[in-house]
Amino acid sequence: MPAFTATAPAKIILFGEHAVVYGRPAIAIPVTEVKARAVVTPAIRGTQGSVHIQAPDIDLEDDLSHLPDAHPLAATIRQVLSALGVPRSPACIVRVTSTIPVAAGLGSGTAVTIAILRAYAAFLGRPLSDERVSELAYEVEKLYHGTPSGIDNTVITYAMPVYFQRQERGSPLIETFRVSQPFSILIADTGISSPTSTAVGDVRKAWQAELERYEALFDAAGEIAHTARQLIERGSPDLLGPLMDRNQALLQQMGVSSPDLERLITAARSAGALGAKLSGGGRGGNMIALIPAEKAEQISVALKNAGAVRTIVTRIGDRGAGE
Ligand code: PMV
């Protein structure tokens, strides 16, 4: 019996973070240059029902039966067994590795979940549709994130840009959309870890104190996300640069930028980026820049000189969904 392999990309928020919490649209895109990978191999001499998990990146090597229900890797495998109505797994080894930086707003946990869902279901002879993969990944996320928005599992499952908007009632609007002309985004990490929940909480307090001003900032960010989607679909990605700059100005006014982010953003623009902004919760974490592909190396060097601990260049729209 052969090994079954599946990979899943990382993700970033391109436009609309924070405003999205208040019902405005946001856009997330896949980052296919870094990946989580799951390989499921039959264990010829293993006993029926034994699933051996190897996750060298987190120093984990154990049997599924030894892991608590809440463990994300165990929860993922159990989720597949129950979704497919398989009472006992054929003996196998599930090996998980990932090149996605962890705790950096890049969706590494979700990508690992999705790679396992796909590889393990295929091993069981019951490959899952994208829709089912996204649904099951959402269920696993709920176990350790409480109330995830649903954007991460969608963008990572489909490996396509996602337009997302919370609705006043019911489930959010989540639409994948196509890229007519590919474009390049450079991601640079400030190396400063900043919990998204703190930034989100501070924005909430500021919004309560200055309702009108914040509502206007959120409206403007929502408009930008809306326009950006049209530009990406219609094939004018170069025009996204000024939109990134405008979104960054709004995020700064919301109070979620930081001197480290500003330094990297300024360095990217001076080195030839067409626009730049923070991505995700802010106050640290990553900044992103729209760049001409041929300047990737030069801008990357400029960002490292300005203090970036890591850069990733990703091309959006060159590949189809998944792998
Ligand atoms: O850093 P990330 O990718 O988890 O993004 C956070 C985005 C926020 O809008 C700030 C919060 C949220 O829940 O949407």
XYZ file of C-alpha atoms and ligand atoms in Angstrom:
337
model
C 0.000 0.000 0.000
C 1.443 3.388 -0.931
C 1.947 6.433 1.329
C -0.653 9.181 1.145
C 0.644 12.759 1.180
C -1.158 16.087 1.352
C 0.064 19.639 1.803
C -1.638 22.881 2.825
C -0.398 26.476 2.498
C -0.153 29.347 4.978
C -2.327 32.485 4.798
C -2.185 36.224 5.441
C -4.796 38.944 5.724
C -4.361 41.277 2.741
C -6.943 43.961 3.634
C -9.475 44.737 6.335
C -8.103 43.354 9.634
C -9.779 44.804 12.736
C -12.570 46.428 10.699
C -13.665 42.858 9.901
C -14.530 42.347 13.580
C -17.118 45.143 13.117
C -18.828 43.642 10.086
C -16.741 45.172 7.295
C -15.279 42.898 4.579
C -11.717 41.579 4.659
C -9.549 39.673 2.192
C -7.202 36.804 3.040
C -4.828 35.139 0.584
C -2.953 31.827 0.570
C 0.836 31.756 0.935
C 1.886 28.647 -0.972
C 5.654 29.096 -0.555
C 5.481 27.632 2.955
C 3.507 24.494 3.687
C 2.331 21.936 6.178
C 2.717 18.345 4.991
C 1.136 15.138 6.237
C 2.210 11.674 5.107
C 0.198 8.616 6.107
C 1.899 5.248 5.688
C 0.362 1.849 6.436
C 2.066 0.113 9.395
C 2.385 -3.407 8.037
C 3.031 -5.031 11.423
C 0.878 -2.640 13.456
C -2.276 -3.830 15.179
C -5.637 -2.777 13.811
C -6.690 0.576 15.312
C -3.158 1.782 16.088
C -2.319 5.229 14.717
C 1.235 6.324 15.424
C 1.798 10.093 15.195
C 5.161 11.679 14.404
C 5.468 15.470 14.565
C 9.229 16.127 14.786
C 8.785 19.946 14.670
C 7.085 19.837 18.061
C 9.052 16.820 19.381
C 5.990 14.636 19.435
C 6.046 10.901 18.759
C 3.197 8.952 20.311
C 0.204 6.749 19.680
C -3.154 8.386 19.089
C -4.593 6.434 22.034
C -2.165 8.235 24.397
C -3.168 11.754 23.316
C -5.989 13.681 25.002
C -9.142 14.484 23.017
C -8.284 18.176 22.996
C -4.892 17.640 21.335
C -5.257 19.252 17.892
C -3.477 16.437 15.985
C -5.493 13.744 17.782
C -8.707 15.736 17.389
C -8.094 15.977 13.640
C -7.640 12.230 13.199
C -10.641 11.418 15.405
C -12.679 13.971 13.447
C -11.974 12.084 10.197
C -12.805 8.687 11.716
C -16.100 9.937 13.052
C -17.019 11.938 9.918
C -16.421 8.877 7.738
C -18.012 6.444 10.204
C -14.837 4.329 10.430
C -14.864 2.578 13.836
C -11.211 1.429 13.810
C -8.346 2.806 11.801
C -6.154 0.450 9.821
C -2.709 0.518 11.480
C -0.722 3.460 10.197
C 1.902 6.135 10.833
C 0.886 9.792 10.420
C 3.903 12.053 9.977
C 3.420 15.818 10.075
C 5.980 18.479 9.197
C 5.657 22.171 8.386
C 7.752 25.047 7.074
C 5.150 27.612 8.195
C 6.400 29.858 11.023
C 4.239 29.230 14.099
C 2.308 31.842 16.095
C 2.932 34.429 13.362
C -0.616 34.966 12.063
C 0.151 32.664 9.124
C -2.396 29.970 9.977
C 0.146 27.222 10.705
C -2.186 25.221 12.979
C -5.005 25.267 10.452
C -2.644 24.215 7.655
C -1.449 21.210 9.691
C -5.063 20.234 10.372
C -5.987 20.442 6.691
C -2.950 18.459 5.509
C -3.817 15.663 7.980
C -7.530 15.674 7.083
C -6.717 15.199 3.415
C -3.907 12.659 3.711
C -5.638 10.523 6.339
C -9.015 10.459 4.551
C -7.226 9.457 1.343
C -5.407 6.695 3.253
C -8.795 5.410 4.446
C -9.867 5.297 0.793
C -12.438 8.067 1.301
C -10.936 11.343 -0.006
C -12.842 14.405 1.233
C -14.279 17.187 -0.921
C -12.846 20.689 -0.342
C -16.132 21.713 1.221
C -15.949 18.871 3.737
C -12.257 19.537 4.474
C -13.034 23.177 5.248
C -15.980 22.217 7.483
C -13.992 19.627 9.446
C -11.033 22.005 9.845
C -13.451 24.568 11.252
C -14.706 22.014 13.803
C -11.122 21.286 14.913
C -10.356 25.036 15.151
C -13.345 25.517 17.405
C -11.748 23.127 19.895
C -8.736 25.333 20.487
C -9.737 28.806 19.251
C -13.218 29.123 20.696
C -15.003 31.130 18.024
C -12.891 31.212 14.873
C -14.243 33.386 12.075
C -13.967 30.672 9.423
C -11.637 32.680 7.202
C -8.482 30.608 7.893
C -9.976 27.195 7.115
C -11.541 28.575 3.902
C -8.481 30.325 2.468
C -6.177 27.407 3.346
C -8.500 24.672 2.060
C -9.189 26.312 -1.297
C -5.749 27.952 -1.640
C -7.522 30.905 -3.223
C -8.190 34.468 -2.099
C -11.189 34.729 0.204
C -13.564 37.642 0.697
C -15.055 37.506 4.158
C -17.749 39.518 5.912
C -19.494 38.867 9.204
C -23.245 39.195 9.019
C -25.453 40.662 11.708
C -27.199 37.326 11.992
C -26.222 33.850 10.903
C -23.050 32.611 9.273
C -20.572 34.988 7.676
C -20.335 35.591 3.956
C -17.263 33.669 2.773
C -16.472 33.777 -0.961
C -13.414 32.533 -2.795
C -12.485 34.528 -5.867
C -10.093 34.335 -8.798
C -6.948 36.267 -9.570
C -6.889 37.510 -13.176
C -3.278 38.617 -13.130
C -0.682 37.212 -10.714
C 1.060 39.529 -8.246
C 3.837 39.257 -5.660
C 3.604 39.960 -1.958
C 6.553 40.092 0.407
C 5.904 39.200 4.038
C 8.357 40.428 6.673
C 8.280 39.479 10.340
C 9.137 42.121 12.960
C 10.044 39.278 15.334
C 7.873 40.956 17.960
C 5.153 38.648 19.191
C 1.952 40.465 19.944
C -1.225 38.633 20.902
C -4.042 39.433 18.483
C -6.514 39.338 21.382
C -4.823 42.301 23.122
C -4.875 44.451 19.989
C -8.510 43.483 19.322
C -9.442 44.347 22.941
C -7.711 47.733 22.768
C -9.470 48.599 19.516
C -12.772 47.720 21.175
C -12.113 50.076 24.091
C -11.085 52.865 21.726
C -14.184 52.237 19.575
C -16.412 52.487 22.655
C -14.728 55.755 23.638
C -14.835 57.294 20.142
C -17.608 55.531 18.314
C -18.016 57.853 15.358
C -14.343 58.187 14.588
C -13.789 54.420 14.698
C -16.899 53.639 12.670
C -15.573 55.978 9.960
C -12.153 54.241 10.033
C -13.834 50.820 9.729
C -16.037 52.054 6.862
C -12.983 53.306 4.986
C -11.127 49.992 5.540
C -14.190 48.048 4.347
C -14.389 50.157 1.185
C -10.730 49.386 0.508
C -11.269 45.613 0.865
C -14.257 45.843 -1.459
C -12.307 47.781 -4.113
C -9.281 45.491 -3.743
C -11.371 42.437 -4.573
C -12.575 44.088 -7.779
C -9.023 45.031 -8.778
C -7.750 41.485 -8.177
C -10.626 39.925 -10.099
C -10.325 42.378 -12.979
C -6.568 42.027 -13.325
C -5.220 45.375 -12.052
C -3.134 44.226 -9.081
C -0.645 47.142 -9.377
C -3.390 49.430 -8.110
C -3.421 47.474 -4.839
C -0.265 49.317 -3.694
C -1.937 52.666 -2.932
C -4.814 50.767 -1.282
C -2.326 49.055 1.037
C -0.860 52.431 1.973
C -4.337 53.800 2.695
C -5.300 50.748 4.738
C -2.064 51.139 6.727
C -2.865 54.807 7.471
C -6.238 53.680 8.832
C -4.684 50.914 10.945
C -2.250 53.459 12.346
C -5.185 55.681 13.294
C -6.855 52.674 14.938
C -3.750 52.412 17.125
C -2.505 48.992 16.022
C 0.703 49.901 14.189
C 4.060 50.095 16.001
C 7.492 51.685 15.476
C 8.890 48.317 14.318
C 6.122 47.858 11.768
C 6.499 51.480 10.601
C 10.240 51.025 10.154
C 9.763 47.943 7.954
C 6.941 49.567 5.996
C 9.072 52.658 5.283
C 12.042 50.465 4.307
C 9.880 48.450 1.901
C 8.511 51.554 0.219
C 11.979 53.147 -0.107
C 13.341 49.922 -1.624
C 10.719 49.904 -4.388
C 7.556 48.320 -2.959
C 4.330 49.580 -4.538
C 2.567 49.733 -1.166
C 2.886 48.248 2.318
C 0.899 47.668 5.490
C 0.785 45.579 8.637
C -1.084 42.281 8.364
C -3.218 40.669 11.061
C -3.487 41.895 14.639
C -0.629 44.427 14.441
C 1.584 45.972 17.169
C 4.194 43.438 15.994
C 3.920 40.330 13.850
C 4.095 40.704 10.096
C 4.022 43.487 7.563
C 3.277 42.850 3.896
C 4.270 44.727 0.755
C 3.148 44.581 -2.863
C 6.337 44.287 -4.885
C 7.449 44.090 -8.519
C 8.608 40.430 -8.806
C 12.035 41.437 -10.107
C 12.736 43.521 -6.992
C 12.009 40.719 -4.516
C 15.634 40.147 -3.568
C 16.520 43.832 -3.207
C 13.448 44.601 -1.058
C 14.016 41.496 1.046
C 17.582 42.597 1.798
C 16.404 46.123 2.659
C 13.845 44.687 5.102
C 16.390 42.426 6.774
C 18.705 45.435 7.122
C 15.814 47.295 8.720
C 15.417 44.506 11.297
C 13.074 41.905 9.767
C 13.794 38.466 11.260
C 12.368 36.644 8.246
C 10.953 37.419 4.829
C 8.776 35.274 2.574
C 7.936 36.211 -1.006
C 4.708 34.782 -2.310
C 3.174 34.832 -5.747
C -0.615 35.029 -5.806
C -2.557 33.599 -8.704
C 0.029 31.417 -10.417
C -1.330 28.123 -9.121
C -4.637 26.361 -8.967
C -6.370 25.359 -5.767
C -4.679 22.910 -3.409
C -2.061 20.425 -4.476
O -3.338 37.798 13.024
P -4.471 37.044 12.439
O -4.193 36.484 11.090
O -5.089 36.073 13.392
O -5.590 38.139 12.139
C -6.280 38.862 13.105
C -7.305 39.671 12.384
C -8.154 40.592 13.259
O -9.047 41.237 12.385
C -7.299 41.629 13.944
C -8.919 39.815 14.312
C -10.019 38.935 13.783
O -10.489 38.081 14.560
O -10.460 39.095 12.643
